[in-house]
Amino acid sequence: MAGGPPFDLQVTHEGLTALVAAIRQEADGKQLRKELAKNMRNALRPGAAHAKSSIMALGSSGLGSGPSLRSAVAKKIRPEVQLGGRWSGARVKAFKTPGIRGFSNAPKRINRRNGGWRTLTFGHEPWRTQTGKPGWFDDAFVNDAAAYRAAVHEAMEDMARRLAARAG
């Protein structure tokens, strides 16, 4: 590839690894990595917002009193980008909620398609099985997954073009 970048431009995991390696070779590599991560997070923000609105649409009947489970889970949804280390990539993640009613795995349990979680009725016996909104997180990305992937790839390609222009 004459006049192109000195690395592969494919938008795969290997392409991201090559892009990060090329950024490290630059004098202002730390700043470029921060900018790439920021652009990739911005590409995923609409997906995170969609997932947040999906959990907030969950009905509140039977969820009990106390701190709002829906808003606690929604606050823990955010795009995550890591460049280097054991895992490199970009994703939207629902983090654990340890402080909310002793229910640290709330995002996972509410999303579960079968089962649910066991809870006491008003803090006393008998135990009951409570279900959330199966697939609330997964379904938020089904229709637009290709658009989010394309936006992340576009952020990667923009950085690759900038590095190629520098290499001249």
PDB file of C-alpha atoms in Angstrom:
ATOM      1  CA  MET A   1       0.000   0.000   0.000  1.00  0.00           C
ATOM      2  CA  ALA A   2       2.089   2.931  -1.240  1.00  0.00           C
ATOM      3  CA  GLY A   3       1.589   6.184   0.646  1.00  0.00           C
ATOM      4  CA  GLY A   4      -0.760   4.509   3.153  1.00  0.00           C
ATOM      5  CA  PRO A   5      -0.347   4.037   6.872  1.00  0.00           C
ATOM      6  CA  PRO A   6       2.446   1.747   8.104  1.00  0.00           C
ATOM      7  CA  PHE A   7      -0.130  -0.594   9.696  1.00  0.00           C
ATOM      8  CA  ASP A   8      -3.256  -2.534   8.779  1.00  0.00           C
ATOM      9  CA  LEU A   9      -6.420  -0.383   8.596  1.00  0.00           C
ATOM     10  CA  GLN A  10      -8.893  -3.212   9.230  1.00  0.00           C
ATOM     11  CA  VAL A  11     -11.352  -2.508  11.987  1.00  0.00           C
ATOM     12  CA  THR A  12     -10.947  -5.742  13.903  1.00  0.00           C
ATOM     13  CA  HIS A  13      -9.441  -6.538  17.261  1.00  0.00           C
ATOM     14  CA  GLU A  14      -6.095  -6.962  15.535  1.00  0.00           C
ATOM     15  CA  GLY A  15      -6.647  -3.653  13.725  1.00  0.00           C
ATOM     16  CA  LEU A  16      -7.288  -1.907  17.038  1.00  0.00           C
ATOM     17  CA  THR A  17      -4.162  -3.469  18.516  1.00  0.00           C
ATOM     18  CA  ALA A  18      -2.123  -2.272  15.518  1.00  0.00           C
ATOM     19  CA  LEU A  19      -3.622   1.207  15.789  1.00  0.00           C
ATOM     20  CA  VAL A  20      -2.777   1.451  19.487  1.00  0.00           C
ATOM     21  CA  ALA A  21       0.767   0.224  18.773  1.00  0.00           C
ATOM     22  CA  ALA A  22       1.155   2.906  16.098  1.00  0.00           C
ATOM     23  CA  ILE A  23      -0.151   5.568  18.495  1.00  0.00           C
ATOM     24  CA  ARG A  24       2.425   4.520  21.088  1.00  0.00           C
ATOM     25  CA  GLN A  25       5.187   5.253  18.557  1.00  0.00           C
ATOM     26  CA  GLU A  26       4.114   8.886  18.285  1.00  0.00           C
ATOM     27  CA  ALA A  27       5.635  11.600  20.478  1.00  0.00           C
ATOM     28  CA  ASP A  28       2.192  12.696  21.701  1.00  0.00           C
ATOM     29  CA  GLY A  29       0.890   9.124  21.880  1.00  0.00           C
ATOM     30  CA  LYS A  30      -0.683   9.510  25.306  1.00  0.00           C
ATOM     31  CA  GLN A  31      -2.820  12.417  24.119  1.00  0.00           C
ATOM     32  CA  LEU A  32      -3.768  10.563  20.924  1.00  0.00           C
ATOM     33  CA  ARG A  33      -4.852   7.498  22.941  1.00  0.00           C
ATOM     34  CA  LYS A  34      -7.015   9.692  25.166  1.00  0.00           C
ATOM     35  CA  GLU A  35      -8.600  11.291  22.118  1.00  0.00           C
ATOM     36  CA  LEU A  36      -9.247   7.920  20.449  1.00  0.00           C
ATOM     37  CA  ALA A  37     -10.837   6.544  23.636  1.00  0.00           C
ATOM     38  CA  LYS A  38     -12.997   9.656  23.984  1.00  0.00           C
ATOM     39  CA  ASN A  39     -14.199   9.409  20.375  1.00  0.00           C
ATOM     40  CA  MET A  40     -14.989   5.714  20.782  1.00  0.00           C
ATOM     41  CA  ARG A  41     -16.950   6.379  24.009  1.00  0.00           C
ATOM     42  CA  ASN A  42     -18.866   9.174  22.280  1.00  0.00           C
ATOM     43  CA  ALA A  43     -19.775   6.737  19.497  1.00  0.00           C
ATOM     44  CA  LEU A  44     -21.364   4.421  22.078  1.00  0.00           C
ATOM     45  CA  ARG A  45     -23.196   7.055  24.154  1.00  0.00           C
ATOM     46  CA  PRO A  46     -26.486   6.738  22.196  1.00  0.00           C
ATOM     47  CA  GLY A  47     -26.505   3.001  22.926  1.00  0.00           C
ATOM     48  CA  ALA A  48     -25.958   3.616  26.628  1.00  0.00           C
ATOM     49  CA  ALA A  49     -28.783   6.166  26.631  1.00  0.00           C
ATOM     50  CA  HIS A  50     -31.054   3.655  24.901  1.00  0.00           C
ATOM     51  CA  ALA A  51     -30.239   0.995  27.525  1.00  0.00           C
ATOM     52  CA  LYS A  52     -30.897   3.502  30.325  1.00  0.00           C
ATOM     53  CA  SER A  53     -34.292   4.391  28.907  1.00  0.00           C
ATOM     54  CA  SER A  54     -35.055   0.684  28.552  1.00  0.00           C
ATOM     55  CA  ILE A  55     -34.430  -0.036  32.249  1.00  0.00           C
ATOM     56  CA  MET A  56     -36.349   3.077  33.297  1.00  0.00           C
ATOM     57  CA  ALA A  57     -39.346   1.747  31.339  1.00  0.00           C
ATOM     58  CA  LEU A  58     -39.445  -1.273  33.645  1.00  0.00           C
ATOM     59  CA  GLY A  59     -42.643  -1.334  35.660  1.00  0.00           C
ATOM     60  CA  SER A  60     -42.221  -0.695  39.379  1.00  0.00           C
ATOM     61  CA  SER A  61     -44.904  -3.079  40.606  1.00  0.00           C
ATOM     62  CA  GLY A  62     -43.465  -5.638  42.956  1.00  0.00           C
ATOM     63  CA  LEU A  63     -40.014  -4.052  43.142  1.00  0.00           C
ATOM     64  CA  GLY A  64     -40.620  -3.078  46.757  1.00  0.00           C
ATOM     65  CA  SER A  65     -39.932   0.085  48.650  1.00  0.00           C
ATOM     66  CA  GLY A  66     -36.555   1.633  49.274  1.00  0.00           C
ATOM     67  CA  PRO A  67     -34.032   3.108  46.882  1.00  0.00           C
ATOM     68  CA  SER A  68     -35.132   2.915  43.279  1.00  0.00           C
ATOM     69  CA  LEU A  69     -33.683  -0.160  41.655  1.00  0.00           C
ATOM     70  CA  ARG A  70     -34.298   1.177  38.152  1.00  0.00           C
ATOM     71  CA  SER A  71     -32.450   4.467  38.657  1.00  0.00           C
ATOM     72  CA  ALA A  72     -29.575   2.725  40.470  1.00  0.00           C
ATOM     73  CA  VAL A  73     -29.097   0.346  37.539  1.00  0.00           C
ATOM     74  CA  ALA A  74     -29.448   3.172  35.003  1.00  0.00           C
ATOM     75  CA  LYS A  75     -26.697   5.160  36.744  1.00  0.00           C
ATOM     76  CA  LYS A  76     -24.330   2.209  36.358  1.00  0.00           C
ATOM     77  CA  ILE A  77     -24.697   1.928  32.562  1.00  0.00           C
ATOM     78  CA  ARG A  78     -21.899   3.578  30.617  1.00  0.00           C
ATOM     79  CA  PRO A  79     -19.664   3.103  27.606  1.00  0.00           C
ATOM     80  CA  GLU A  80     -16.271   1.629  28.380  1.00  0.00           C
ATOM     81  CA  VAL A  81     -13.144   1.781  26.217  1.00  0.00           C
ATOM     82  CA  GLN A  82      -9.862   0.108  26.967  1.00  0.00           C
ATOM     83  CA  LEU A  83      -6.844   0.392  24.728  1.00  0.00           C
ATOM     84  CA  GLY A  84      -4.210  -2.165  25.623  1.00  0.00           C
ATOM     85  CA  GLY A  85      -3.864  -4.650  28.442  1.00  0.00           C
ATOM     86  CA  ARG A  86      -5.610  -8.006  28.475  1.00  0.00           C
ATOM     87  CA  TRP A  87      -8.663  -6.716  26.625  1.00  0.00           C
ATOM     88  CA  SER A  88      -8.850  -3.965  24.030  1.00  0.00           C
ATOM     89  CA  GLY A  89     -12.095  -2.668  22.670  1.00  0.00           C
ATOM     90  CA  ALA A  90     -15.223  -0.641  23.259  1.00  0.00           C
ATOM     91  CA  ARG A  91     -18.476  -1.735  24.839  1.00  0.00           C
ATOM     92  CA  VAL A  92     -21.457  -0.530  26.787  1.00  0.00           C
ATOM     93  CA  LYS A  93     -21.454  -2.099  30.211  1.00  0.00           C
ATOM     94  CA  ALA A  94     -23.914  -2.280  33.101  1.00  0.00           C
ATOM     95  CA  PHE A  95     -21.725  -2.302  36.189  1.00  0.00           C
ATOM     96  CA  LYS A  96     -22.701  -3.987  39.461  1.00  0.00           C
ATOM     97  CA  THR A  97     -24.816  -2.134  42.031  1.00  0.00           C
ATOM     98  CA  PRO A  98     -23.381  -3.228  45.402  1.00  0.00           C
ATOM     99  CA  GLY A  99     -24.964  -0.491  47.502  1.00  0.00           C
ATOM    100  CA  ILE A 100     -28.556  -0.946  46.390  1.00  0.00           C
ATOM    101  CA  ARG A 101     -30.488  -3.133  48.846  1.00  0.00           C
ATOM    102  CA  GLY A 102     -27.721  -5.762  48.926  1.00  0.00           C
ATOM    103  CA  PHE A 103     -28.500  -6.584  45.292  1.00  0.00           C
ATOM    104  CA  SER A 104     -25.119  -6.269  43.616  1.00  0.00           C
ATOM    105  CA  ASN A 105     -25.985  -8.182  40.438  1.00  0.00           C
ATOM    106  CA  ALA A 106     -29.201  -6.279  39.715  1.00  0.00           C
ATOM    107  CA  PRO A 107     -28.436  -5.504  36.023  1.00  0.00           C
ATOM    108  CA  LYS A 108     -27.641  -9.150  35.318  1.00  0.00           C
ATOM    109  CA  ARG A 109     -30.617 -10.579  37.231  1.00  0.00           C
ATOM    110  CA  ILE A 110     -33.148  -8.154  35.765  1.00  0.00           C
ATOM    111  CA  ASN A 111     -31.879  -8.917  32.239  1.00  0.00           C
ATOM    112  CA  ARG A 112     -32.035 -12.703  32.681  1.00  0.00           C
ATOM    113  CA  ARG A 113     -34.487 -14.305  30.272  1.00  0.00           C
ATOM    114  CA  ASN A 114     -35.412 -17.197  32.554  1.00  0.00           C
ATOM    115  CA  GLY A 115     -35.679 -17.226  36.306  1.00  0.00           C
ATOM    116  CA  GLY A 116     -35.213 -13.935  38.050  1.00  0.00           C
ATOM    117  CA  TRP A 117     -34.162 -13.537  41.646  1.00  0.00           C
ATOM    118  CA  ARG A 118     -35.439 -14.646  45.018  1.00  0.00           C
ATOM    119  CA  THR A 119     -36.457 -12.087  47.603  1.00  0.00           C
ATOM    120  CA  LEU A 120     -38.277 -11.950  50.886  1.00  0.00           C
ATOM    121  CA  THR A 121     -41.805 -10.570  50.918  1.00  0.00           C
ATOM    122  CA  PHE A 122     -41.532  -7.203  52.681  1.00  0.00           C
ATOM    123  CA  GLY A 123     -38.343  -8.418  54.378  1.00  0.00           C
ATOM    124  CA  HIS A 124     -39.997 -11.458  55.965  1.00  0.00           C
ATOM    125  CA  GLU A 125     -40.918 -15.003  55.013  1.00  0.00           C
ATOM    126  CA  PRO A 126     -42.117 -16.345  52.581  1.00  0.00           C
ATOM    127  CA  TRP A 127     -39.546 -16.188  49.819  1.00  0.00           C
ATOM    128  CA  ARG A 128     -40.768 -15.373  46.331  1.00  0.00           C
ATOM    129  CA  THR A 129     -39.241 -15.285  42.877  1.00  0.00           C
ATOM    130  CA  GLN A 130     -39.261 -11.893  41.259  1.00  0.00           C
ATOM    131  CA  THR A 131     -38.700 -11.289  37.559  1.00  0.00           C
ATOM    132  CA  GLY A 132     -37.509  -8.118  35.899  1.00  0.00           C
ATOM    133  CA  LYS A 133     -37.697  -7.169  32.267  1.00  0.00           C
ATOM    134  CA  PRO A 134     -35.998 -10.034  30.436  1.00  0.00           C
ATOM    135  CA  GLY A 135     -33.606  -8.829  27.783  1.00  0.00           C
ATOM    136  CA  TRP A 136     -33.878  -5.104  28.612  1.00  0.00           C
ATOM    137  CA  PHE A 137     -30.137  -4.606  28.098  1.00  0.00           C
ATOM    138  CA  ASP A 138     -29.579  -7.007  25.206  1.00  0.00           C
ATOM    139  CA  ASP A 139     -32.628  -5.856  23.280  1.00  0.00           C
ATOM    140  CA  ALA A 140     -31.527  -2.214  23.506  1.00  0.00           C
ATOM    141  CA  PHE A 141     -28.720  -2.980  21.037  1.00  0.00           C
ATOM    142  CA  VAL A 142     -30.341  -5.477  18.680  1.00  0.00           C
ATOM    143  CA  ASN A 143     -31.590  -3.043  16.044  1.00  0.00           C
ATOM    144  CA  ASP A 144     -28.728  -0.541  16.174  1.00  0.00           C
ATOM    145  CA  ALA A 145     -25.701  -2.767  16.830  1.00  0.00           C
ATOM    146  CA  ALA A 146     -24.364  -2.264  13.302  1.00  0.00           C
ATOM    147  CA  ALA A 147     -24.656   1.527  13.627  1.00  0.00           C
ATOM    148  CA  TYR A 148     -22.735   1.552  16.923  1.00  0.00           C
ATOM    149  CA  ARG A 149     -20.077  -0.754  15.505  1.00  0.00           C
ATOM    150  CA  ALA A 150     -19.752   1.486  12.435  1.00  0.00           C
ATOM    151  CA  ALA A 151     -19.423   4.597  14.626  1.00  0.00           C
ATOM    152  CA  VAL A 152     -16.626   2.982  16.659  1.00  0.00           C
ATOM    153  CA  HIS A 153     -14.904   1.859  13.446  1.00  0.00           C
ATOM    154  CA  GLU A 154     -15.216   5.390  12.059  1.00  0.00           C
ATOM    155  CA  ALA A 155     -13.475   6.785  15.165  1.00  0.00           C
ATOM    156  CA  MET A 156     -10.686   4.239  14.691  1.00  0.00           C
ATOM    157  CA  GLU A 157     -10.353   5.023  10.994  1.00  0.00           C
ATOM    158  CA  ASP A 158     -10.227   8.778  11.670  1.00  0.00           C
ATOM    159  CA  MET A 159      -7.288   8.226  14.010  1.00  0.00           C
ATOM    160  CA  ALA A 160      -5.620   5.907  11.486  1.00  0.00           C
ATOM    161  CA  ARG A 161      -5.980   8.562   8.771  1.00  0.00           C
ATOM    162  CA  ARG A 162      -4.449  11.196  11.076  1.00  0.00           C
ATOM    163  CA  LEU A 163      -1.464   8.925  11.769  1.00  0.00           C
ATOM    164  CA  ALA A 164      -1.087   8.150   8.066  1.00  0.00           C
ATOM    165  CA  ALA A 165      -1.079  11.870   7.231  1.00  0.00           C
ATOM    166  CA  ARG A 166       1.682  12.386   9.802  1.00  0.00           C
ATOM    167  CA  ALA A 167       3.769   9.562   8.356  1.00  0.00           C
ATOM    168  CA  GLY A 168       3.407  11.354   5.073  1.00  0.00           C
TER     169      GLY A 168
END
